[in-house]
CSV table of C-alpha atoms (C1' of nucleotides) in Angstrom, one decimal:
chain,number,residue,atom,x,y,z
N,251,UNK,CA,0.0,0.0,0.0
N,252,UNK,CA,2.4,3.1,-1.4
N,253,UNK,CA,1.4,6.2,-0.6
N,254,UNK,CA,0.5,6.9,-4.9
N,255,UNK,CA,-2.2,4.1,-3.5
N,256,UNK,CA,-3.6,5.4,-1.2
N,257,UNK,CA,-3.5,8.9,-3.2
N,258,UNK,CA,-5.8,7.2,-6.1
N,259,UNK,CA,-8.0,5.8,-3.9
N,260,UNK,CA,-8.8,9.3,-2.2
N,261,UNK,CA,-9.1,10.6,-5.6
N,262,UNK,CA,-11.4,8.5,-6.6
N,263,UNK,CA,-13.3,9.0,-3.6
N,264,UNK,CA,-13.5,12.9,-4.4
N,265,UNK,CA,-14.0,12.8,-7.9
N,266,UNK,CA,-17.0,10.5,-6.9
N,267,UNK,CA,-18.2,13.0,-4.7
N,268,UNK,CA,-18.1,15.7,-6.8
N,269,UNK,CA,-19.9,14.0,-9.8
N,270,UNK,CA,-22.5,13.2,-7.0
N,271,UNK,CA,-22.8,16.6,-5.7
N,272,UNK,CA,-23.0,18.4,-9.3
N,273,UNK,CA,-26.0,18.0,-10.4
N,274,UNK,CA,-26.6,15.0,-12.3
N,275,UNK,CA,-26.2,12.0,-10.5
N,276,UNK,CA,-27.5,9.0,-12.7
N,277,UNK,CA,-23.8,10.3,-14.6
N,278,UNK,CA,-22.3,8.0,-11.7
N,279,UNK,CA,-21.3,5.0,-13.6
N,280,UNK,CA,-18.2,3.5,-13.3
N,281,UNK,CA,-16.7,4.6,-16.5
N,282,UNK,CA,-17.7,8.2,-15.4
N,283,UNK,CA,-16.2,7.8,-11.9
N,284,UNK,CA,-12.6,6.6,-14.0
N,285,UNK,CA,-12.4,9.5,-16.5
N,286,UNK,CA,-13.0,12.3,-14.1
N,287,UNK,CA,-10.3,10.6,-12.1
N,288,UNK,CA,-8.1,10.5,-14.9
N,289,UNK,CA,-7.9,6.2,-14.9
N,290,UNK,CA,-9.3,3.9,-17.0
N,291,UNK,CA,-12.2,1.9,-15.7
N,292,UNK,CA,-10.7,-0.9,-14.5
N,293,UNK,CA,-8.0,1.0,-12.6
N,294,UNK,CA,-11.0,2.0,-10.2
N,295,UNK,CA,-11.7,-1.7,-9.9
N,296,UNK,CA,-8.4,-2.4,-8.5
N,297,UNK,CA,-9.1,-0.4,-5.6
N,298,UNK,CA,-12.9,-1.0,-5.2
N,299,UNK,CA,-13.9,-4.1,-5.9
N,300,UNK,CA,-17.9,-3.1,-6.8
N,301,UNK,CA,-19.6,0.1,-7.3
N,302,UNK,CA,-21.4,-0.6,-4.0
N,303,UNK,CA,-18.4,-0.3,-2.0
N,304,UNK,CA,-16.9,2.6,-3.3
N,305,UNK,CA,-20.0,4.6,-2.7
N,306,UNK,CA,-20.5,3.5,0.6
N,307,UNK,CA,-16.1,4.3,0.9
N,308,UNK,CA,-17.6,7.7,-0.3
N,309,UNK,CA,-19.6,7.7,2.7
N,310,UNK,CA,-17.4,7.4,4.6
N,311,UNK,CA,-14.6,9.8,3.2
N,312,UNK,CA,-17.6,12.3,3.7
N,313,UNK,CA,-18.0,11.6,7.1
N,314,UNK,CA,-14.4,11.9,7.8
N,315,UNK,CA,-14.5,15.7,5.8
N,316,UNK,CA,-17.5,17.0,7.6
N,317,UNK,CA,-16.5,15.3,11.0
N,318,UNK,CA,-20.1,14.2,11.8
N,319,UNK,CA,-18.9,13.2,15.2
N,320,UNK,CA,-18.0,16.7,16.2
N,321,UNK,CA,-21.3,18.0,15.0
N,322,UNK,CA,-23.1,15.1,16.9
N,323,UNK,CA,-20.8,15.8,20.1
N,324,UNK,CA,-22.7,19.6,20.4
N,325,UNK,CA,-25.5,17.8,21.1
N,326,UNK,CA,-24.6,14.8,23.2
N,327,UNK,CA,-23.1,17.7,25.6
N,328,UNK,CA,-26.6,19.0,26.0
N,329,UNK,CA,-27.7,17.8,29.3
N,330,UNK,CA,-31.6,17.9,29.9
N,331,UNK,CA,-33.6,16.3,27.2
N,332,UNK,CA,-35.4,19.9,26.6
N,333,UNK,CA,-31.5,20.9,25.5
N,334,UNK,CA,-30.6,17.9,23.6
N,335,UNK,CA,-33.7,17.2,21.6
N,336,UNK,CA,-33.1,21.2,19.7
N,337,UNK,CA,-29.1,20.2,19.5
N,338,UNK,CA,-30.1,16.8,17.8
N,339,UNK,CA,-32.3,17.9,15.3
N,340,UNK,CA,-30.2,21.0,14.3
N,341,UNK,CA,-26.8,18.7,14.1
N,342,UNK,CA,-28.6,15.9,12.4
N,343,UNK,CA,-31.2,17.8,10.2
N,344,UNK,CA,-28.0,20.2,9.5
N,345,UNK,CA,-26.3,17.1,8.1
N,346,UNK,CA,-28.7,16.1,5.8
N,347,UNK,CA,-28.1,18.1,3.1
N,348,UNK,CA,-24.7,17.2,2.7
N,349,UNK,CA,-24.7,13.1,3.2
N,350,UNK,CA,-28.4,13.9,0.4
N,351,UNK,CA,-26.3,13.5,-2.7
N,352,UNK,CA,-24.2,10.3,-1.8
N,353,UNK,CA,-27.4,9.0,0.2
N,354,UNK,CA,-29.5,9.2,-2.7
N,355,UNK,CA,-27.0,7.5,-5.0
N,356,UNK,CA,-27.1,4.5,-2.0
N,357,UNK,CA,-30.9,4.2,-1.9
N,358,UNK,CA,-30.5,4.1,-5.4
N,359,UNK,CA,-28.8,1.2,-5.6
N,360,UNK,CA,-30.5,-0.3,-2.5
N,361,UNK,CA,-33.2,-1.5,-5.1
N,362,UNK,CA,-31.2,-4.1,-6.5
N,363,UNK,CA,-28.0,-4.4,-4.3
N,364,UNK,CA,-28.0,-6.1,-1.1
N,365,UNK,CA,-25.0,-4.7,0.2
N,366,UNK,CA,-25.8,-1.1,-0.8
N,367,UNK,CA,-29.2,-1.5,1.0
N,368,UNK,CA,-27.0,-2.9,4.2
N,369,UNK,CA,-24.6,0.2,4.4
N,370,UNK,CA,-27.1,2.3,4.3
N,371,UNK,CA,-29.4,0.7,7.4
N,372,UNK,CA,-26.4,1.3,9.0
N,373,UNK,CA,-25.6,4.5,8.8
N,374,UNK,CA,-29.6,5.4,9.5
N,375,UNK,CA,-29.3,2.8,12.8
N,376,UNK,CA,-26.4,5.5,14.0
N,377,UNK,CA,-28.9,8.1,13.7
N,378,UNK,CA,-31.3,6.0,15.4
N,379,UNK,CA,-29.5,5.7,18.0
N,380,UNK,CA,-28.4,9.9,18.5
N,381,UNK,CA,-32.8,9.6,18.4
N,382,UNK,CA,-32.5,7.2,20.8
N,383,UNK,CA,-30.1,9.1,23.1
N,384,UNK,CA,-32.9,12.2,22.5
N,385,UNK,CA,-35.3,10.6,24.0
N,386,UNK,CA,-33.8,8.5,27.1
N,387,UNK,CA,-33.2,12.3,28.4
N,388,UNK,CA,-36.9,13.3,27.8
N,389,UNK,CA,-37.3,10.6,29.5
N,390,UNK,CA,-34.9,10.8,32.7
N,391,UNK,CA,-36.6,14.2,32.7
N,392,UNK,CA,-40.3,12.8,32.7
N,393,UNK,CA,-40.9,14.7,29.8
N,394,UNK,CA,-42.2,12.1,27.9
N,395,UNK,CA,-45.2,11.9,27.3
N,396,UNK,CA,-47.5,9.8,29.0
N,397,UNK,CA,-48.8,6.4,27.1
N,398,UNK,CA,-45.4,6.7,24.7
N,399,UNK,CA,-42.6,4.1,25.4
N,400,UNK,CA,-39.0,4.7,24.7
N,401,UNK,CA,-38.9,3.0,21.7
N,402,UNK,CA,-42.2,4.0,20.0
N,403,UNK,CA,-40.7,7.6,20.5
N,404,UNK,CA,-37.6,6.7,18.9
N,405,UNK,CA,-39.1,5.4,16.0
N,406,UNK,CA,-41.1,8.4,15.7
N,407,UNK,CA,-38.1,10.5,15.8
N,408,UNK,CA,-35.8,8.7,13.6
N,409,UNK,CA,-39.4,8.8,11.0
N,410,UNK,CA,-39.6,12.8,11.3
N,411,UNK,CA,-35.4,12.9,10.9
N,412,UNK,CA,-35.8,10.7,7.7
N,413,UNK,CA,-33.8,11.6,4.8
N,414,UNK,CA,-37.1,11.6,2.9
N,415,UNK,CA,-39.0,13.6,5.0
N,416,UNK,CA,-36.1,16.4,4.5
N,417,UNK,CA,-36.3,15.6,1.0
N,418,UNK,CA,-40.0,16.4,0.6
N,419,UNK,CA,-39.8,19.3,2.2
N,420,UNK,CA,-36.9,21.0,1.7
N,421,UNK,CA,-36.4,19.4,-2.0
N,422,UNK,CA,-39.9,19.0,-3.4
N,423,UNK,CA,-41.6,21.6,-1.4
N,424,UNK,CA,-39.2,24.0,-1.3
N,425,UNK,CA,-38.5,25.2,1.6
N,426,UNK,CA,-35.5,26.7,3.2
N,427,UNK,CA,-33.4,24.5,5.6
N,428,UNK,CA,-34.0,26.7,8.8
N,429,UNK,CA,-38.1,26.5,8.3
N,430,UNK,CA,-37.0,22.9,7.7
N,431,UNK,CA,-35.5,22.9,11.3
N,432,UNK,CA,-38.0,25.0,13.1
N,433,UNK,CA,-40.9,22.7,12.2
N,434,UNK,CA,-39.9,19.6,12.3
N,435,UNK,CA,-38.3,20.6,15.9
N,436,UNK,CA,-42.2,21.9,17.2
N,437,UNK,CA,-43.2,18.3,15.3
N,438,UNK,CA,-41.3,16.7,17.4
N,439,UNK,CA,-41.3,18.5,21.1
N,440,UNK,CA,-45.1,18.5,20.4
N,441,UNK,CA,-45.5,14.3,19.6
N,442,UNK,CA,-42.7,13.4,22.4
N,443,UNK,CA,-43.6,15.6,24.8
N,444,UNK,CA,-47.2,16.0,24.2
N,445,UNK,CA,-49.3,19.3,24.7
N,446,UNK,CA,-47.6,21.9,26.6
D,159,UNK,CA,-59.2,-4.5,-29.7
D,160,UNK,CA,-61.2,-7.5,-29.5
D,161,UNK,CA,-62.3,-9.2,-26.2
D,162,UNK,CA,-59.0,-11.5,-25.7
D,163,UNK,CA,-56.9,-8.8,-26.5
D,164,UNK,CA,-58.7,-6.8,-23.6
D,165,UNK,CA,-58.5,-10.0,-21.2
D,166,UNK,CA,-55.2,-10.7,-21.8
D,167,UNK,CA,-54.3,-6.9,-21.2
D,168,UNK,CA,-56.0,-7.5,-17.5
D,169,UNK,CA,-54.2,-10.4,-17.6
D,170,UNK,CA,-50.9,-8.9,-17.7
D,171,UNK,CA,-51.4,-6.6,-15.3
D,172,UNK,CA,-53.5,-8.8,-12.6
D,173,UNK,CA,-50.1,-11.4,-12.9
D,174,UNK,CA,-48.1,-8.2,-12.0
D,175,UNK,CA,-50.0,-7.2,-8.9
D,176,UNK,CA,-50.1,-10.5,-7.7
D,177,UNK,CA,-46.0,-11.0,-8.2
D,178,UNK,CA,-46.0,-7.5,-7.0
D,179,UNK,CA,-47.2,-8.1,-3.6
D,180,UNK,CA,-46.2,-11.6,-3.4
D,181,UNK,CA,-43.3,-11.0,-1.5
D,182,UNK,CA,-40.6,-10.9,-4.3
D,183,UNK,CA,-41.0,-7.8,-6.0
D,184,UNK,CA,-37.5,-7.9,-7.6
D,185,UNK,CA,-38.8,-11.2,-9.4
D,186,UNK,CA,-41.1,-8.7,-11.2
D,187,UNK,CA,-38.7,-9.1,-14.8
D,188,UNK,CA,-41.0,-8.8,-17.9
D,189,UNK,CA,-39.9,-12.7,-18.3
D,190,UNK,CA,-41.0,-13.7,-14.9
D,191,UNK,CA,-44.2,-11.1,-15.6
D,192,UNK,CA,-44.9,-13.2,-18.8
D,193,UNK,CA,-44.2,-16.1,-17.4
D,194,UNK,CA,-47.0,-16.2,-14.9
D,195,UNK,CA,-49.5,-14.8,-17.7
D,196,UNK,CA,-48.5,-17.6,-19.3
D,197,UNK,CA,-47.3,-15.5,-22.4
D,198,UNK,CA,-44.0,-15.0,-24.5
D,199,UNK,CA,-42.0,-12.3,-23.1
D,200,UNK,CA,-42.5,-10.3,-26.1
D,201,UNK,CA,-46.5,-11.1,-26.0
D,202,UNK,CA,-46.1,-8.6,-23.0
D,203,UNK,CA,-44.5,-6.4,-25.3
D,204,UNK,CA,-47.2,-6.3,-27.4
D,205,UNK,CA,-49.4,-4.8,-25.1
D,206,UNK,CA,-47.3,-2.5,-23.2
D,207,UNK,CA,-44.3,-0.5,-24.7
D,208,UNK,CA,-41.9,-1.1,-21.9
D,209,UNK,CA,-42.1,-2.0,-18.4
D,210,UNK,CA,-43.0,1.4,-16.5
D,211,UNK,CA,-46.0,1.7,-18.6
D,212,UNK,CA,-47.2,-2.0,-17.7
D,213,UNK,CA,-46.5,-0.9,-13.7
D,214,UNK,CA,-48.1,2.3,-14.3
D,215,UNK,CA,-50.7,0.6,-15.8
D,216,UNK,CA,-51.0,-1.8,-13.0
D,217,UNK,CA,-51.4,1.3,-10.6
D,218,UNK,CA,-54.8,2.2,-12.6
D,219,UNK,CA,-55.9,-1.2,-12.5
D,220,UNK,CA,-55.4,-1.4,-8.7
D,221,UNK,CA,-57.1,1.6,-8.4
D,222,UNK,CA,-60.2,0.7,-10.3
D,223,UNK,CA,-60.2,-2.5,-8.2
D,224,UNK,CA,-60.2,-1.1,-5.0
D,225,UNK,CA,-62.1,2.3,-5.8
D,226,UNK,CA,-60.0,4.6,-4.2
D,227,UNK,CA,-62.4,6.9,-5.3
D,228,UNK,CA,-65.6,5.8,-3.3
D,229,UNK,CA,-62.8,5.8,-0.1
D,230,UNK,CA,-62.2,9.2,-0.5
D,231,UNK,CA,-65.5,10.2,-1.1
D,232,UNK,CA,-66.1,9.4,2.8
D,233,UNK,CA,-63.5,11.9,3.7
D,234,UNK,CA,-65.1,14.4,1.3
D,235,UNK,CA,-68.3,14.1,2.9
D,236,UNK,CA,-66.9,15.5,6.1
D,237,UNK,CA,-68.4,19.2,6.7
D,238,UNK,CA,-65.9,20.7,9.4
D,239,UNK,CA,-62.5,20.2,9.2
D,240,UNK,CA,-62.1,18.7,12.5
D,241,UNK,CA,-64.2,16.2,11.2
D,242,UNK,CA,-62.3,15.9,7.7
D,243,UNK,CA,-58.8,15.8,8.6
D,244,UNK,CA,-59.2,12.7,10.6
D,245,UNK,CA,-61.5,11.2,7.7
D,246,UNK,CA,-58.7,12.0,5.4
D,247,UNK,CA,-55.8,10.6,7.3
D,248,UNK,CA,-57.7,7.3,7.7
D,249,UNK,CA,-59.1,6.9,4.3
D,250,UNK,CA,-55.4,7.5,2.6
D,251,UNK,CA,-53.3,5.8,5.5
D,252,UNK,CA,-55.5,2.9,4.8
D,253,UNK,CA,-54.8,2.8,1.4
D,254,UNK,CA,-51.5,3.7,1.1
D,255,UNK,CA,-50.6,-1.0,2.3
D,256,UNK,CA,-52.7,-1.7,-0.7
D,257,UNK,CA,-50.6,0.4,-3.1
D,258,UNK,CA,-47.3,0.1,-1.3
D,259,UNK,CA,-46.0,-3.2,-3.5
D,260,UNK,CA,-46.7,-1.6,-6.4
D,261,UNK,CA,-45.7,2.1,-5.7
D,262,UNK,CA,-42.6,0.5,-4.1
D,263,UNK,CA,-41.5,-1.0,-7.7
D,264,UNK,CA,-42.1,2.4,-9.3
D,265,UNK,CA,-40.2,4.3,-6.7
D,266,UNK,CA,-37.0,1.3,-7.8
D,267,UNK,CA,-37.7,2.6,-11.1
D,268,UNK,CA,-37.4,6.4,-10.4
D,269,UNK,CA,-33.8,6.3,-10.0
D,270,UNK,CA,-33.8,5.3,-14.0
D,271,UNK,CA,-36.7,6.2,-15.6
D,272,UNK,CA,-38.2,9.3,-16.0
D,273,UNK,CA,-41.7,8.4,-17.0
D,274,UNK,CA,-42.1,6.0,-13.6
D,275,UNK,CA,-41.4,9.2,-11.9
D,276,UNK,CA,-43.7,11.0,-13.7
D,277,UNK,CA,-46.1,8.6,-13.0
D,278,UNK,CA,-45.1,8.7,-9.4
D,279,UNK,CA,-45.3,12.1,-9.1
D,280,UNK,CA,-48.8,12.6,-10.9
D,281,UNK,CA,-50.3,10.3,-8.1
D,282,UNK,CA,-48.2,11.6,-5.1
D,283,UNK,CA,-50.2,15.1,-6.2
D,284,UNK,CA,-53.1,13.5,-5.9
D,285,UNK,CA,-52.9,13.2,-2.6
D,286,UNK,CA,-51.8,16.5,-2.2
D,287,UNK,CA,-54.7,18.0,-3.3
D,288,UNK,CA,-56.7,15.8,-0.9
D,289,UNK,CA,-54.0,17.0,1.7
D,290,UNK,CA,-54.9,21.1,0.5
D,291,UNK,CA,-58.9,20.1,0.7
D,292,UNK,CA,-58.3,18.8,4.2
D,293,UNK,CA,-55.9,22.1,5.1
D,294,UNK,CA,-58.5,24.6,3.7
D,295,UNK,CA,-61.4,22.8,5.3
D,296,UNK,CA,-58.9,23.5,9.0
D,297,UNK,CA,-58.1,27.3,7.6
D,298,UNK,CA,-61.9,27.6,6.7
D,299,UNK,CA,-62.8,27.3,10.7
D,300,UNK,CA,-60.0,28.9,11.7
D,301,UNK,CA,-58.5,26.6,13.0
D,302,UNK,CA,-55.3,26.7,11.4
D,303,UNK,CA,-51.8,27.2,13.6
D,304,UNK,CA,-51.6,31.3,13.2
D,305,UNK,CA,-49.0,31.7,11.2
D,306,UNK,CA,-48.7,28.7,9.1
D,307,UNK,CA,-50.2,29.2,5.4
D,308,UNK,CA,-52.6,26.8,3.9
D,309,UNK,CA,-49.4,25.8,1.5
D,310,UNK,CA,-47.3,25.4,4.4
D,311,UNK,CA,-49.8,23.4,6.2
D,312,UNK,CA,-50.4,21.3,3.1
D,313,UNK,CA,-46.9,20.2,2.5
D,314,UNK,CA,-46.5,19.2,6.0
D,315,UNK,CA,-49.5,16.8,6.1
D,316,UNK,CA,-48.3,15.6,2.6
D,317,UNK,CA,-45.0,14.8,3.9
D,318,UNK,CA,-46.5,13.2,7.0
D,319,UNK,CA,-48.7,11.2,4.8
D,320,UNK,CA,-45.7,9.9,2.8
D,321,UNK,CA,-45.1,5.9,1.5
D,322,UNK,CA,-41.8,6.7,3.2
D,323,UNK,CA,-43.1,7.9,6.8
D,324,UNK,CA,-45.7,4.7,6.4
D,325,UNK,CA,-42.7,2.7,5.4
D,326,UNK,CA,-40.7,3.4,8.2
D,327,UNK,CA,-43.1,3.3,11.3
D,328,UNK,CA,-45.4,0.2,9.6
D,329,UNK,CA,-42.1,-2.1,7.8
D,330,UNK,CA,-39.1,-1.3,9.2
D,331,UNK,CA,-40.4,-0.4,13.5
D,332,UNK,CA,-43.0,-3.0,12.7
D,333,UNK,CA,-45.8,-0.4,13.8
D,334,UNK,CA,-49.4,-2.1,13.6
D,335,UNK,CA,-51.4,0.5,11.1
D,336,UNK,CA,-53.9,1.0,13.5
D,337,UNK,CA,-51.0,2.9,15.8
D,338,UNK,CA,-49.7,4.3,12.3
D,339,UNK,CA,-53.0,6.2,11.8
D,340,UNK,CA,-53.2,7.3,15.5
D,341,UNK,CA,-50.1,8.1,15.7
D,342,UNK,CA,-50.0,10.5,12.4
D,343,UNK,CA,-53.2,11.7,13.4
D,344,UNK,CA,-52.2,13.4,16.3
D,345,UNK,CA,-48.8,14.7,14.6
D,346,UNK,CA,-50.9,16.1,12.4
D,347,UNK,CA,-53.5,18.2,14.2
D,348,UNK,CA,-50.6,19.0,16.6
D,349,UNK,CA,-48.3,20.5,13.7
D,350,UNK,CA,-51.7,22.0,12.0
D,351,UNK,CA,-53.7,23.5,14.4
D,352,UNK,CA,-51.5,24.5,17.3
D,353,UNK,CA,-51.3,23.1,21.0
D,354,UNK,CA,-54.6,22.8,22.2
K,62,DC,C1',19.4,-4.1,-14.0
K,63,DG,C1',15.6,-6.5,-12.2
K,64,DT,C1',11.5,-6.5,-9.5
K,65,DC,C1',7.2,-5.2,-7.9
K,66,DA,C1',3.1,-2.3,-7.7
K,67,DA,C1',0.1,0.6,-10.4
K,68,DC,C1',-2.0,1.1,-14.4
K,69,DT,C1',-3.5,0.3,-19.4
K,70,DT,C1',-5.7,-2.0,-23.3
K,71,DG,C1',-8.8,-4.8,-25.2
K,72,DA,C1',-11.7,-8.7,-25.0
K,73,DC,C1',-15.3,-11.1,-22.9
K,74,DA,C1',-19.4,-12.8,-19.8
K,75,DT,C1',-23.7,-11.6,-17.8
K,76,DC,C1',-28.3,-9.5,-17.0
K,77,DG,C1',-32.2,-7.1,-18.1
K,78,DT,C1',-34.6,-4.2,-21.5
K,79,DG,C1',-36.2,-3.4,-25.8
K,80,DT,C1',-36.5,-4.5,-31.1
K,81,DC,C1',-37.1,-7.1,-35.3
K,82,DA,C1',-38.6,-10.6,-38.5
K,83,DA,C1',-40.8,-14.9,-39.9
K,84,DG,C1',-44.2,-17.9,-39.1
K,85,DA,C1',-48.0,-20.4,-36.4
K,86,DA,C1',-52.5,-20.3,-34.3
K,87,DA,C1',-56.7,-18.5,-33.2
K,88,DT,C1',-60.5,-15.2,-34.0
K,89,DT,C1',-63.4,-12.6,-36.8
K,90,DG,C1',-65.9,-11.0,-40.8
K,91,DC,C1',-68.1,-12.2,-44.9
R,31,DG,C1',-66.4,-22.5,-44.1
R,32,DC,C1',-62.9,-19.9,-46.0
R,33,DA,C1',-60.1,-15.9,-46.0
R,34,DA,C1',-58.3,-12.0,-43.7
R,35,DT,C1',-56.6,-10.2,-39.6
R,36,DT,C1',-55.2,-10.2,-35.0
R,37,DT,C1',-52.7,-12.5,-31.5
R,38,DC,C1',-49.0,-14.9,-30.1
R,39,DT,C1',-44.5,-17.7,-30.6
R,40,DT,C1',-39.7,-18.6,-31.6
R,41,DG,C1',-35.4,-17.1,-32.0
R,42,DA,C1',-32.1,-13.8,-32.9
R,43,DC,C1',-30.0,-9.4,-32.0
R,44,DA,C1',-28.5,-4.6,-30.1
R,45,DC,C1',-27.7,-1.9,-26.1
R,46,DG,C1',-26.0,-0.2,-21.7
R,47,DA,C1',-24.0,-1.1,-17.5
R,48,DT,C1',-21.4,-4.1,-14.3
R,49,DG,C1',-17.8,-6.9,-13.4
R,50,DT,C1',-13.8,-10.3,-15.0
R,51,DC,C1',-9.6,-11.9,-17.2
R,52,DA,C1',-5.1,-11.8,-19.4
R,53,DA,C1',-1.2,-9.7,-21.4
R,54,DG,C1',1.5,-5.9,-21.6
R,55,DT,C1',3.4,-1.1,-20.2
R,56,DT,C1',5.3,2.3,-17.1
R,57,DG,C1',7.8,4.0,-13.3
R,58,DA,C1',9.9,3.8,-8.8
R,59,DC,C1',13.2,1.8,-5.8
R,60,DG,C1',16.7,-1.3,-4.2
DNA sequence: CGTCAACTTGACATCGTGTCAAGAAATTGC
DNA sequence: GCAATTTCTTGACACGATGTCAAGTTGACG
């Protein structure tokens, strides 16, 4: 593993991202990916064996950039579940739009490929679990409301912080990321923690 | 278009439901479609140009079946929109398991094809404009959130209404529909009409 | 100089869609 | 009941995309 190896590989991994971010994304294929990294087609299979796995390597090089984990740690240093619930769904609906382009190409793909479809439950189990985390403190606080267990909330959550949702709103509908924020944050507060 | 032509037509697209929601939607090829229509693969062919009319086709066919219309009418019927909303919520939410196998192979098809999408996109607007009816039946007694516009409003009970959100809290959480349409029944008059 | 890793070139297999042409079988009209 | 027309079959083929294979080239480093 030389260091020109490792080099590629990141390129690829950019140049995949870019084509993914500009635009037109169905202009992803393999022989796409090669020539705007400057290989042949092959070359790109010598250091991913499948398109799956590059893309979900994509993912991951994303993740890396954007340092997800820093964004999510704003959050986890919330203490009450009043504080952390706002610091969630700002970090994680923040995120959104930049994981959208590579997620889409994932779902994509999850279709037809197996493996593409596993990657990405994964990633969406991680947010899960930040959802998860929301609601235990609501919960520790006895701010949940009554008749709703932990989990039902969570799955409630992870539903309103769905990729999809985001898309339909923000996407389809139009509208800006911070009325994006603002309402799904009362949507939540007011199904967790019921009225009042 | 003589009668057999017409039966085998309904043929066709019976055979699709069926493989449709018979667990294995991605053993929905046009072989395995002609197959169990006992028919050539390019009999198929002769009745539908390609395979995201046939689906959309199959959509319509559905539709007629299970008169969608009539079930809608109910919520129609509905004076107040108190009374409506709720009337609306359960009459789609109810339908939306009897489309899902087929909407689910047109939403694989998306990704690719521009007419499924279309296609998609026609119906999801459909339900939109049941969504608006329901929001200006709400804005009509006042009882819209102050300051969310009937648009606003509209796109939010659209998005909570989505095959997605269904998806998630009926497939994947393994929510029984009956706490699917309560559940999205109070998110929505929460998010619509304000706390109280 | 020789070796090894990275890369290229070009051919090929596979899968699913969609097309085409020639003919068989069934239905319809007269 | 025969002829015309429609329905369907058989079998071949093109295309676009993924993924595989084999042989050869290039360049760096000891």
């Amino acid at each position: 593993m030389s260091r020109k190896s490792e080099d590629t590989r990141a390129r690829i991994l950019d140049v995949t991202l870019n084509l993914l971010e500009s635009g037109a994304p169905e202009r992803t294929r393999m022989s796409d990916i090669a020539k705007a990294a400057g290989l042949s087609r092959q070359a790109v299979y010598l250091h991913f064996p499948n398109r799956a796995d590059l893309l979900i390597a994509a993912t991951k090089r994303l993740d890396e950039k954007v340092d997800i984990d820093a964004t999510l740690a704003e959050s986890r240093a919330a203490t009450t579940g009043a504080e952390r619930l706002p610091a969630f769904i700002a970090a994680w609906g923040g995120h959104i739009p930049v994981i959208y382009p590579v997620g889409r190409a994932l779902m994509a793909m999850m279709a037809t490929d197996a493996e593409a479809r596993a990657a990405w439950e994964n990633r969406m189990a991680a947010v899960r679990h930040g959802c998860a985390a929301a609601v235990a403190a609501l919960a520790r606080d006895g701010d949940l409301r009554p008749g709703l267990t932990e989990e039902r909330a969570t799955d409630l959550l992870a539903g309103l912080l769905s990729v999809s949702l985001w898309e339909h709103l923000t996407q389809a509908c139009g509208w800006s990321q911070e009325d994006y924020i603002d309402e799904i944050l009362r949507l939540a507060r007011t199904a967790l923690t019921g009225p009042g």
